[in-house]
XYZ file of C-alpha atoms in Angstrom:
685
model
C 0.208 -0.002 0.179
C 2.817 2.127 0.686
C 4.880 1.584 -2.285
C 1.484 2.034 -4.405
C 1.089 5.056 -2.547
C 4.665 6.148 -2.768
C 4.455 4.595 -6.529
C 1.408 6.802 -7.246
C 3.062 10.195 -5.607
C 6.414 9.611 -7.972
C 3.809 9.603 -10.707
C 1.873 12.473 -9.630
C 5.287 14.238 -9.237
C 6.688 12.996 -12.391
C 3.282 13.945 -13.956
C 3.438 17.636 -12.250
C 6.689 18.175 -13.484
C 5.951 16.676 -17.025
C 2.473 19.509 -16.705
C 5.296 22.001 -15.839
C 7.428 21.332 -18.566
C 4.700 21.216 -21.057
C 3.555 24.589 -19.659
C 6.873 26.094 -20.389
C 6.998 24.810 -23.698
C 3.200 25.695 -24.194
C 4.608 29.282 -23.554
C 7.453 28.904 -25.482
C 5.544 27.616 -28.462
C 2.821 30.405 -27.859
C 5.791 33.059 -28.626
C 7.076 31.345 -31.288
C 3.966 31.122 -32.682
C 3.207 34.989 -32.019
C 6.873 35.816 -33.469
C 5.857 33.367 -36.637
C 2.810 34.895 -37.338
C 4.767 38.849 -37.061
C 7.124 37.070 -39.529
C 4.149 35.767 -41.620
C 2.745 39.244 -41.743
C 6.162 40.961 -42.414
C 6.811 38.228 -45.389
C 3.430 39.010 -46.519
C 3.781 42.330 -46.784
C 7.386 41.630 -48.441
C 5.356 39.400 -51.045
C 2.841 41.825 -51.646
C 5.587 44.698 -52.387
C 7.635 42.504 -54.268
C 4.481 41.444 -56.468
C 4.116 45.305 -56.955
C 7.734 45.478 -57.780
C 7.478 42.754 -60.273
C 4.505 44.225 -61.942
C 6.174 47.406 -62.555
C 9.188 45.838 -63.695
C 7.081 43.964 -65.930
C 5.570 47.009 -67.178
C 8.622 48.743 -67.238
C 10.335 46.129 -69.028
C 7.193 46.579 -71.901
C 7.722 50.214 -72.104
C 11.231 49.594 -72.326
C 10.176 47.082 -75.179
C 8.247 49.371 -76.991
C 10.711 52.199 -76.751
C 13.284 49.872 -78.296
C 11.134 49.383 -80.925
C 10.487 53.137 -81.357
C 14.035 53.678 -81.442
C 14.800 51.049 -83.860
C 12.468 52.328 -86.198
C 13.526 55.877 -85.345
C 17.524 54.670 -86.180
C 16.293 53.174 -89.068
C 14.385 56.234 -90.879
C 16.961 58.901 -89.321
C 18.946 58.708 -92.577
C 16.003 59.436 -94.526
C 15.459 62.512 -92.088
C 18.972 63.997 -92.283
C 18.759 63.943 -96.117
C 15.469 65.884 -95.929
C 16.728 68.207 -93.389
C 19.675 69.181 -95.618
C 17.579 68.903 -98.717
C 15.752 71.581 -96.914
C 18.462 73.765 -95.938
C 20.068 74.070 -98.973
C 16.807 74.601 -100.733
C 16.568 77.468 -97.841
C 19.867 78.466 -98.424
C 19.517 78.692 -102.072
C 16.169 80.705 -101.588
C 17.555 83.178 -98.939
C 20.707 83.713 -101.331
C 18.603 84.134 -104.857
C 16.211 86.363 -103.374
C 16.723 89.756 -102.341
C 13.653 91.102 -99.722
C 12.854 94.364 -100.001
C 10.171 94.487 -97.343
C 9.873 92.544 -94.139
C 6.380 92.445 -92.637
C 5.640 95.205 -94.594
C 8.578 97.642 -93.606
C 11.678 98.371 -95.922
C 14.647 96.564 -94.477
C 17.613 98.331 -93.074
C 19.837 97.297 -95.557
C 17.650 98.413 -98.146
C 17.727 101.964 -96.710
C 21.679 101.887 -96.620
C 21.656 100.532 -100.279
C 19.684 103.373 -101.688
C 21.637 105.519 -99.614
C 24.811 104.052 -101.148
C 23.732 104.207 -104.815
C 22.552 107.851 -104.700
C 25.734 108.931 -102.950
C 27.888 107.244 -106.203
C 25.700 109.191 -108.573
C 22.496 107.213 -108.909
C 18.970 109.423 -109.198
C 16.514 108.289 -106.773
C 14.167 106.936 -109.925
C 17.244 105.001 -110.709
C 17.694 103.097 -107.499
C 15.036 100.510 -107.891
C 15.843 99.889 -111.717
C 19.555 99.425 -111.357
C 19.141 97.020 -108.020
C 16.953 95.121 -110.195
C 18.924 94.896 -113.288
C 22.338 94.109 -111.130
C 20.920 91.383 -109.170
C 18.775 89.875 -111.859
C 22.388 89.610 -113.237
C 23.606 88.075 -110.387
C 20.660 85.287 -110.509
C 18.524 86.861 -107.561
C 15.151 87.463 -107.594
C 13.906 90.547 -105.747
C 10.827 90.528 -103.721
C 9.464 94.068 -103.850
C 10.477 97.607 -105.563
C 12.435 100.535 -104.321
C 10.408 103.106 -105.721
C 11.240 106.669 -105.916
C 9.660 107.710 -103.219
C 11.489 105.297 -101.189
C 14.733 105.986 -102.247
C 14.261 109.967 -101.321
C 12.997 108.829 -98.254
C 15.909 107.070 -97.568
C 18.040 109.737 -98.083
C 16.303 112.189 -96.021
C 16.353 109.591 -93.005
C 19.838 109.216 -93.582
C 20.596 113.428 -92.936
C 18.213 113.325 -90.154
C 20.589 110.504 -88.983
C 23.674 112.700 -89.906
C 22.410 115.356 -88.023
C 21.768 113.544 -84.573
C 25.293 111.905 -84.987
C 27.261 115.531 -85.751
C 24.946 116.815 -82.542
C 26.281 113.664 -80.839
C 30.204 114.468 -81.469
C 29.807 118.031 -80.709
C 28.126 117.287 -77.156
C 31.157 115.089 -76.349
C 34.051 116.975 -77.791
C 36.755 118.996 -76.448
C 35.630 122.030 -78.722
C 34.285 122.621 -82.208
C 35.368 125.003 -85.163
C 32.464 125.934 -87.583
C 33.331 127.223 -90.975
C 31.593 128.636 -93.913
C 31.228 130.276 -96.986
C 28.812 131.909 -99.142
C 27.399 131.966 -103.035
C 24.897 133.093 -105.157
C 23.311 130.898 -107.742
C 20.513 132.046 -110.099
C 19.752 135.390 -107.902
C 19.802 133.455 -104.452
C 22.236 133.849 -101.432
C 23.316 130.159 -100.407
C 25.140 129.660 -97.152
C 27.302 126.566 -96.610
C 28.001 124.946 -93.222
C 30.625 122.725 -91.524
C 31.751 121.669 -88.586
C 34.811 120.241 -87.315
C 34.997 118.341 -83.907
C 37.990 117.947 -81.968
C 38.312 115.342 -79.685
C 40.851 113.752 -77.640
C 43.833 115.372 -80.358
C 41.767 113.806 -83.337
C 39.180 115.932 -85.506
C 36.713 114.961 -87.474
C 34.540 117.358 -90.164
C 30.797 117.173 -90.331
C 28.543 118.867 -93.045
C 25.857 120.629 -91.638
C 24.079 122.070 -94.461
C 23.544 124.659 -97.367
C 21.021 127.138 -96.425
C 19.391 130.027 -98.312
C 19.697 133.709 -97.281
C 17.711 136.432 -97.683
C 21.396 138.454 -97.928
C 24.975 137.814 -96.857
C 25.518 140.499 -94.128
C 27.288 138.892 -91.076
C 24.520 139.870 -88.886
C 22.249 137.168 -91.349
C 25.140 134.760 -91.229
C 24.923 134.727 -87.454
C 21.379 134.315 -87.146
C 21.673 131.441 -89.262
C 24.379 129.529 -87.347
C 22.035 130.111 -84.052
C 19.069 128.633 -86.008
C 21.293 125.782 -86.903
C 22.446 125.326 -83.002
C 18.664 125.251 -82.113
C 17.447 123.134 -85.067
C 20.091 120.397 -83.975
C 19.427 120.596 -80.180
C 15.684 120.378 -80.475
C 16.117 117.510 -83.005
C 18.318 115.696 -80.389
C 15.973 116.160 -77.752
C 13.079 114.758 -79.681
C 14.994 111.801 -80.313
C 15.800 108.694 -78.342
C 19.367 109.903 -77.881
C 18.065 112.792 -76.047
C 15.724 110.509 -73.545
C 18.747 108.307 -73.064
C 21.890 110.815 -72.754
C 19.890 113.490 -71.086
C 18.323 117.153 -72.962
C 20.651 119.571 -74.298
C 20.605 123.100 -73.601
C 21.416 125.130 -76.916
C 23.214 127.663 -74.397
C 25.418 124.849 -73.035
C 26.503 123.411 -76.596
C 27.587 126.717 -78.153
C 30.154 126.734 -75.173
C 32.122 124.487 -77.072
C 32.339 126.336 -79.968
C 36.016 127.683 -79.870
C 36.563 128.951 -83.289
C 35.426 129.762 -86.786
C 37.349 129.256 -90.092
C 36.415 131.457 -93.018
C 37.877 133.523 -95.820
C 39.461 137.215 -95.413
C 37.045 139.092 -96.170
C 35.651 142.027 -93.497
C 32.114 140.548 -93.399
C 33.589 137.586 -92.330
C 35.475 138.503 -89.604
C 32.667 140.900 -88.540
C 30.667 137.059 -88.196
C 33.616 135.641 -85.861
C 33.211 138.503 -83.715
C 29.499 138.389 -83.607
C 29.719 134.705 -82.837
C 32.366 134.826 -80.345
C 29.519 137.777 -78.211
C 26.760 135.146 -79.085
C 28.753 132.664 -77.131
C 29.545 134.845 -74.323
C 26.164 136.711 -74.232
C 24.662 133.164 -73.905
C 27.417 131.817 -71.249
C 26.589 134.712 -69.089
C 22.797 133.826 -69.126
C 23.222 130.444 -68.592
C 25.716 131.352 -65.618
C 23.105 133.708 -64.689
C 20.245 131.657 -64.478
C 22.275 128.961 -62.292
C 23.182 131.346 -59.877
C 19.648 132.830 -59.549
C 18.701 129.328 -58.721
C 20.853 129.319 -55.188
C 20.309 133.299 -54.630
C 18.433 134.260 -51.523
C 15.517 136.251 -52.271
C 16.523 139.126 -50.386
C 19.140 139.396 -52.221
C 17.590 138.941 -55.697
C 14.696 141.451 -54.907
C 16.308 144.638 -55.387
C 17.806 143.679 -58.714
C 14.432 142.513 -60.208
C 13.078 146.209 -58.839
C 15.674 147.938 -60.226
C 15.339 146.003 -63.779
C 11.658 146.442 -63.730
C 11.884 150.293 -62.650
C 14.176 150.506 -65.750
C 12.016 148.638 -68.079
C 8.674 150.719 -67.046
C 10.808 153.915 -67.402
C 11.966 152.578 -70.892
C 7.845 151.664 -72.063
C 6.925 155.773 -71.085
C 6.222 155.371 -67.665
C 3.909 153.572 -65.309
C 0.946 154.959 -67.434
C 2.616 153.838 -71.017
C 3.194 150.155 -69.007
C -0.129 149.704 -68.166
C -1.478 150.479 -71.532
C 0.378 147.340 -73.111
C -1.187 144.434 -73.792
C -0.511 141.239 -71.885
C 1.605 139.947 -74.688
C 3.839 143.041 -75.036
C 4.130 143.072 -71.056
C 5.135 139.442 -71.251
C 7.771 140.038 -73.468
C 9.104 143.175 -71.116
C 9.211 140.758 -68.275
C 11.287 138.033 -70.399
C 13.660 140.971 -71.145
C 13.709 141.751 -67.867
C 14.695 138.567 -66.796
C 17.301 138.194 -69.179
C 18.875 141.449 -68.058
C 19.022 140.000 -64.761
C 20.545 136.990 -65.692
C 23.152 138.383 -67.702
C 24.203 140.755 -64.927
C 24.439 137.976 -62.483
C 26.289 136.023 -64.972
C 28.851 138.607 -65.415
C 29.463 139.323 -62.183
C 29.389 135.683 -61.419
C 32.084 135.280 -64.225
C 34.072 138.211 -63.063
C 34.762 136.069 -59.902
C 36.452 133.280 -61.488
C 40.279 133.400 -62.184
C 41.729 134.815 -65.193
C 42.815 131.429 -66.531
C 39.430 130.056 -65.632
C 37.550 133.433 -67.879
C 40.202 132.725 -70.701
C 39.023 129.202 -70.968
C 35.410 129.923 -71.100
C 35.941 132.839 -73.615
C 37.986 131.067 -75.843
C 37.481 131.531 -79.606
C 39.564 131.886 -82.270
C 38.956 133.141 -85.940
C 41.262 131.779 -88.707
C 41.630 133.052 -92.072
C 41.816 130.194 -95.248
C 45.534 129.806 -96.007
C 44.635 129.138 -99.513
C 42.874 132.423 -99.703
C 45.939 134.026 -98.503
C 48.073 132.748 -101.424
C 45.104 134.047 -103.739
C 44.927 137.567 -102.548
C 48.747 137.802 -102.752
C 49.176 136.713 -106.146
C 46.432 139.229 -107.036
C 48.222 142.070 -105.456
C 51.360 140.930 -106.843
C 49.818 141.258 -110.357
C 48.190 144.499 -109.725
C 51.699 146.038 -108.672
C 53.311 144.300 -111.565
C 50.900 146.292 -113.686
C 51.523 149.630 -111.895
C 55.338 149.341 -113.085
C 54.748 150.083 -116.869
C 53.032 153.534 -115.919
C 55.544 154.606 -113.283
C 58.635 153.810 -115.325
C 57.030 154.824 -118.661
C 57.742 152.063 -120.499
C 55.011 150.709 -123.037
C 52.791 148.166 -121.364
C 51.237 145.054 -122.384
C 49.128 145.594 -125.562
C 45.275 146.016 -124.944
C 43.235 143.235 -125.990
C 39.481 144.679 -127.046
C 36.507 142.834 -127.623
C 34.726 142.947 -130.524
C 32.407 145.850 -129.770
C 35.328 147.934 -128.109
C 37.459 147.167 -131.660
C 34.637 148.686 -133.481
C 34.297 151.383 -131.152
C 38.094 152.071 -130.797
C 38.224 152.149 -135.014
C 35.395 154.949 -135.249
C 37.551 157.271 -132.962
C 36.208 160.164 -130.609
C 35.442 160.454 -127.426
C 34.175 156.830 -127.700
C 36.832 155.452 -128.840
C 39.410 156.970 -125.983
C 37.033 155.561 -123.569
C 37.071 151.834 -124.639
C 41.088 152.116 -124.964
C 41.083 153.213 -121.611
C 38.521 150.666 -119.657
C 40.348 147.743 -121.814
C 42.978 145.533 -120.457
C 45.907 143.497 -121.593
C 48.451 141.341 -119.666
C 49.076 138.226 -118.299
C 45.931 137.717 -116.428
C 43.840 138.559 -119.497
C 45.727 136.488 -121.992
C 45.180 133.159 -119.440
C 41.532 134.456 -119.335
C 41.421 134.298 -122.946
C 43.267 130.913 -123.238
C 40.745 129.227 -120.983
C 37.565 130.624 -122.620
C 39.582 129.228 -125.867
C 40.974 125.943 -124.633
C 38.883 124.663 -121.714
C 35.625 126.967 -122.192
C 32.732 125.797 -119.122
C 30.316 125.610 -122.202
C 31.685 122.331 -123.934
C 30.237 123.890 -127.293
C 32.175 126.859 -127.155
C 35.914 126.742 -127.903
C 38.713 124.129 -129.295
C 38.227 121.905 -126.158
C 39.314 118.441 -128.099
C 40.990 119.749 -130.883
C 43.188 121.146 -128.341
C 43.524 118.035 -126.456
C 44.528 116.074 -129.414
C 47.061 118.677 -130.844
C 48.922 119.002 -127.601
C 48.567 115.160 -127.098
C 50.490 114.739 -130.382
C 53.150 117.635 -129.559
C 53.539 116.701 -125.916
C 53.246 112.846 -126.304
C 50.629 113.137 -123.322
C 47.296 114.541 -123.123
C 46.794 117.964 -121.906
C 43.965 120.036 -120.225
C 44.322 123.721 -119.826
C 44.208 124.945 -116.411
C 41.029 126.731 -115.483
C 41.713 130.132 -114.413
C 39.096 131.612 -111.980
C 39.230 135.130 -110.228
C 37.812 133.094 -107.456
C 41.310 131.567 -107.291
C 43.500 133.961 -108.609
C 46.816 131.882 -108.049
C 45.311 129.307 -110.882
C 46.026 132.261 -113.380
C 49.775 131.945 -112.482
C 49.159 127.756 -113.687
C 47.895 129.141 -116.706
C 50.811 131.498 -117.400
C 53.400 128.317 -116.574
C 51.470 126.468 -119.622
C 51.850 128.976 -122.030
C 55.711 130.079 -120.784
C 56.900 126.366 -121.359
C 54.778 125.548 -124.535
C 54.641 128.988 -126.295
C 55.690 127.940 -129.633
C 53.243 124.920 -129.521
C 50.374 127.244 -128.829
C 51.617 129.787 -131.551
C 51.597 126.760 -133.932
C 47.730 125.320 -133.003
C 46.600 129.111 -133.672
C 47.932 129.068 -136.900
C 46.524 125.821 -137.406
C 42.888 126.468 -136.463
C 43.082 129.661 -138.828
C 44.497 127.334 -141.973
C 41.617 124.809 -140.961
C 39.132 127.734 -141.911
C 37.837 128.239 -145.121
C 38.248 131.961 -144.735
C 41.759 131.685 -143.036
C 40.882 134.004 -140.435
C 41.026 134.552 -136.598
C 38.216 135.047 -134.277
C 38.640 138.107 -132.129
C 39.094 135.952 -129.301
C 41.710 133.700 -131.401
C 43.272 136.965 -132.704
C 43.657 138.530 -129.026
C 45.258 135.439 -127.785
C 47.973 135.746 -130.730
C 48.693 139.150 -130.423
C 49.086 138.598 -126.605
C 51.433 135.757 -127.164
C 53.850 138.032 -129.786
C 53.451 141.221 -127.164
C 56.642 141.138 -125.251
C 55.321 143.012 -122.541
C 52.723 140.760 -122.364
C 55.209 137.871 -122.008
C 57.155 139.736 -119.452
C 54.210 139.866 -117.161
C 54.021 135.823 -118.168
C 57.202 135.193 -117.021
C 57.159 136.821 -113.942
C 53.934 135.100 -112.942
C 55.194 132.060 -113.485
C 58.213 132.898 -111.255
C 55.923 133.502 -108.140
C 54.122 130.842 -108.895
C 57.144 128.328 -109.186
C 59.121 130.142 -105.949
C 56.099 130.738 -103.519
C 52.749 129.799 -104.564
C 53.058 126.279 -105.720
C 54.965 125.419 -102.846
C 53.036 127.470 -100.230
C 49.606 125.581 -101.694
C 51.478 122.387 -101.491
C 52.756 122.364 -97.878
C 49.281 124.103 -96.684
C 47.572 120.973 -98.597
C 50.088 118.344 -97.470
C 48.825 117.084 -94.083
C 45.442 117.588 -93.744
C 45.756 116.897 -89.586
C 48.093 120.200 -89.286
C 46.917 122.837 -87.189
C 46.602 125.960 -88.817
C 47.371 127.752 -85.913
C 50.943 126.465 -85.638
C 51.386 128.277 -89.465
C 52.438 131.634 -87.869
C 56.690 130.639 -88.322
C 55.797 128.909 -91.857
C 54.487 132.535 -92.783
C 57.341 134.279 -91.846
C 59.375 132.208 -93.706
C 57.142 132.817 -96.681
C 57.797 136.531 -96.060
C 61.885 135.955 -95.677
C 61.427 134.444 -98.996
C 59.671 136.979 -100.813
C 62.429 139.757 -99.405
C 65.261 137.541 -100.616
C 63.698 137.712 -104.157
C 62.966 141.554 -103.886
C 66.894 142.363 -102.316
C 68.272 140.256 -105.325
C 66.084 138.788 -108.007
C 69.244 136.968 -109.373
C 68.890 134.102 -107.132
C 65.869 133.458 -109.315
C 67.123 134.612 -112.798
C 70.480 134.369 -112.556
C 72.947 131.504 -113.622
C 72.941 129.698 -109.855
C 69.286 129.317 -109.793
C 68.900 125.645 -110.211
C 72.231 125.146 -107.755
C 70.466 126.512 -104.718
C 66.830 127.068 -105.258
C 65.662 130.569 -103.342
C 62.141 128.842 -103.369
C 59.826 128.523 -100.424
C 61.699 126.333 -97.796
C 64.680 126.001 -100.169
C 62.966 123.040 -102.030
C 63.123 122.230 -105.712
C 61.108 123.878 -107.864
C 57.739 121.953 -108.363
C 57.864 122.032 -112.248
C 61.582 123.042 -113.106
C 60.671 123.173 -117.181
C 59.119 126.420 -116.191
C 61.764 128.133 -114.853
C 64.174 126.753 -117.987
C 61.773 128.036 -120.242
C 61.332 131.727 -118.447
C 65.522 131.523 -118.568
C 65.345 130.820 -121.866
C 63.213 133.402 -122.598
C 65.138 136.023 -120.329
C 67.626 137.781 -122.810
C 64.518 139.024 -124.621
C 63.003 140.180 -121.847
C 64.638 143.535 -120.787
C 62.416 144.060 -117.972
C 61.819 140.815 -116.388
C 63.910 141.705 -113.512
C 62.516 144.775 -112.321
C 58.924 143.220 -112.952
C 59.654 140.483 -110.740
C 60.799 142.562 -108.101
C 57.562 144.607 -108.316
C 55.629 141.392 -108.306
C 57.264 139.670 -105.056
C 57.322 143.289 -103.246
C 53.140 143.866 -104.027
C 52.949 140.014 -102.421
C 55.159 140.947 -99.559
C 53.277 143.926 -98.981
C 50.305 141.863 -98.573
C 50.875 138.803 -96.897
C 50.922 140.947 -93.041
C 47.577 142.156 -93.999
C 46.327 138.248 -94.206
C 48.706 137.300 -91.163
C 46.897 139.458 -88.860
C 45.708 136.523 -86.694
C 48.956 135.796 -85.900
C 50.202 138.862 -84.653
C 52.911 138.806 -81.488
C 50.178 140.339 -79.389
C 47.338 138.161 -80.669
C 45.328 135.589 -79.144
C 46.721 132.666 -81.175
C 50.478 133.576 -79.731
C 49.334 133.403 -76.155
C 47.337 130.403 -76.458
C 48.393 127.044 -74.114
C 49.077 123.709 -75.688
C 45.807 122.583 -73.855
C 44.229 125.459 -75.857
C 45.620 124.909 -79.290
C 44.270 121.423 -79.017
C 40.875 122.200 -77.970
C 40.964 125.114 -81.020
C 42.811 122.516 -83.550
C 41.491 124.401 -86.900
C 41.958 123.351 -90.642
C 44.278 125.038 -92.956
C 42.001 125.951 -95.808
C 38.344 126.058 -96.243
C 37.985 123.827 -99.082
C 35.316 121.597 -97.789
C 32.646 124.613 -98.158
C 33.986 125.718 -101.340
C 33.716 122.004 -103.092
C 30.392 121.470 -101.442
C 28.947 124.684 -103.647
C 30.543 122.721 -106.251
C 28.829 119.578 -105.527
C 25.276 121.069 -105.443
C 25.845 123.366 -108.827
C 26.682 119.932 -110.224
C 23.436 118.584 -109.063
C 21.212 121.472 -109.765
C 22.723 121.168 -113.207
C 21.420 117.772 -113.949
C 18.591 117.737 -111.675
C 17.791 121.374 -111.103
C 14.318 120.615 -109.180
C 16.477 118.911 -106.364
C 15.541 120.322 -102.797
C 18.192 122.012 -100.162
C 16.798 119.365 -97.774
C 17.574 115.956 -100.339
C 21.019 117.303 -100.950
C 21.848 118.282 -97.465
C 20.737 114.605 -96.698
């Protein structure tokens, strides 16, 4: 019993241990079950994600396959596309090369504007621009789309002129200083004025054509008013343009402060014009300075000046009652004048407070005369002095060359005959004038033009054109005298040929006068003296003046002293140009060789028969020597130029000649000769 009970207890104890162990295993299995459940959940999630990724990859694979197929197809068509693109580009290029578009979107292109201006500049008329472009481009295989009409070409020229004015104004505004130059002429009873502006900037200078204008007269005041109107028009145009909005507006009074000088000829009206322009510059400078000072002044200081100026104006109007009787417009005008008087007064006081150097810089204005006109006038003075020598020394002078009417009157005799003999002239200048009328007349239907050229080409072995003497270019008479002296026998032979070719074997009065002049010793004296001065002074002087377009006329003072010295040397000893040693040591200006030595050789060959050549040369050089100082006044020792600083010389740099204005008139005359209806506006543009 005890054994059974003991065995039962052992079994029970063992069962409890087993049960405890099973409980532990159950807990462990439960725990592992939960963990396995979690792992299964996570694996399910991962499986779900993997399935999603797998589906995406499959979709991507399908897309890639489709793309690969597309690329394969594109690759297969790439060569065709490339060939088509090349063909298209070639066709487009051919179309562009083989076509010229006048307009783009209905607007004429800039290149067409430029082309129209360029073609007109080389001599085409506006109406010829379109046909010329069509024919040239057609010859080059280019199709022209559109037409360039006469109106389009004219508009291109005028717009180009506006652009040129803006360019000139901008250059003036930014310059260190600018010089004005001008000239006047008459055409068909109308007065015309030419204007040029030379801008100095950083040591460089550039000339701008400011246009040709008409004028009621040629007085100095009218010319000054024309310049004032020009300055105002330029500033108004600039202020209305995009330049004015971009760079700021210009006050004409500020612009004129950069005016540092004027170039013209030596006429008295031009000297007065220079004074008027200088005065205008100073008046505008004082007003501008006074206006700026008034804005900064205290009203207490300004009121006495206003009261004084107002009192003066009222008194000038005739008193308070007279002032009250004035219309509002008249009172407004008087009030404006009062304001200007106050400006001027305050500006002058402010100016006087500046240092002398500052005042001189502000007032800088140099007038310069054209150097070519110096030679013109001195040659004329020499010719006049030489003409007086015959009467003063009671020597028979050159034969007088009468025109047909005067010859008939002289043949009749009486008072009329004596009068025509007195007023008729002869000599070198008359001979050269007759020569140009016969050999190079401005009317190509008059004279011996081509006959003369062919004859001279055979005699001289080169084509010769007779110089065109003009009283406006008096030194050109010297060039004509040189021709007559060098080829004297050829000219005589030509006149005989002209006579023999005629049915009646006679000369016209013009031809007879030239024959008489070429066989008249006194006339040959004067021609030789004129040629000697030309080769010794005139030609070399003009060559020096024109040699360097950049030389400053303000530096020409010492060279003019050399001119005087060269003239004086010939006056003191004419043998230095007429003697045996002339060609060994030339007494020319600057000691240079004669420009045309054959002229001097011809004079020396003729010298034994020209008994009065030596005193005539002396008299010619004396007349020129006495005239030169009259055209060198700007270089006087105490003048403005003598006291200029180097910086002032740069700001006031001037050209040595006024050829630009003279050539401007020549160009406009040629234009009017072929197109007489051309407007000044069109020509200026």
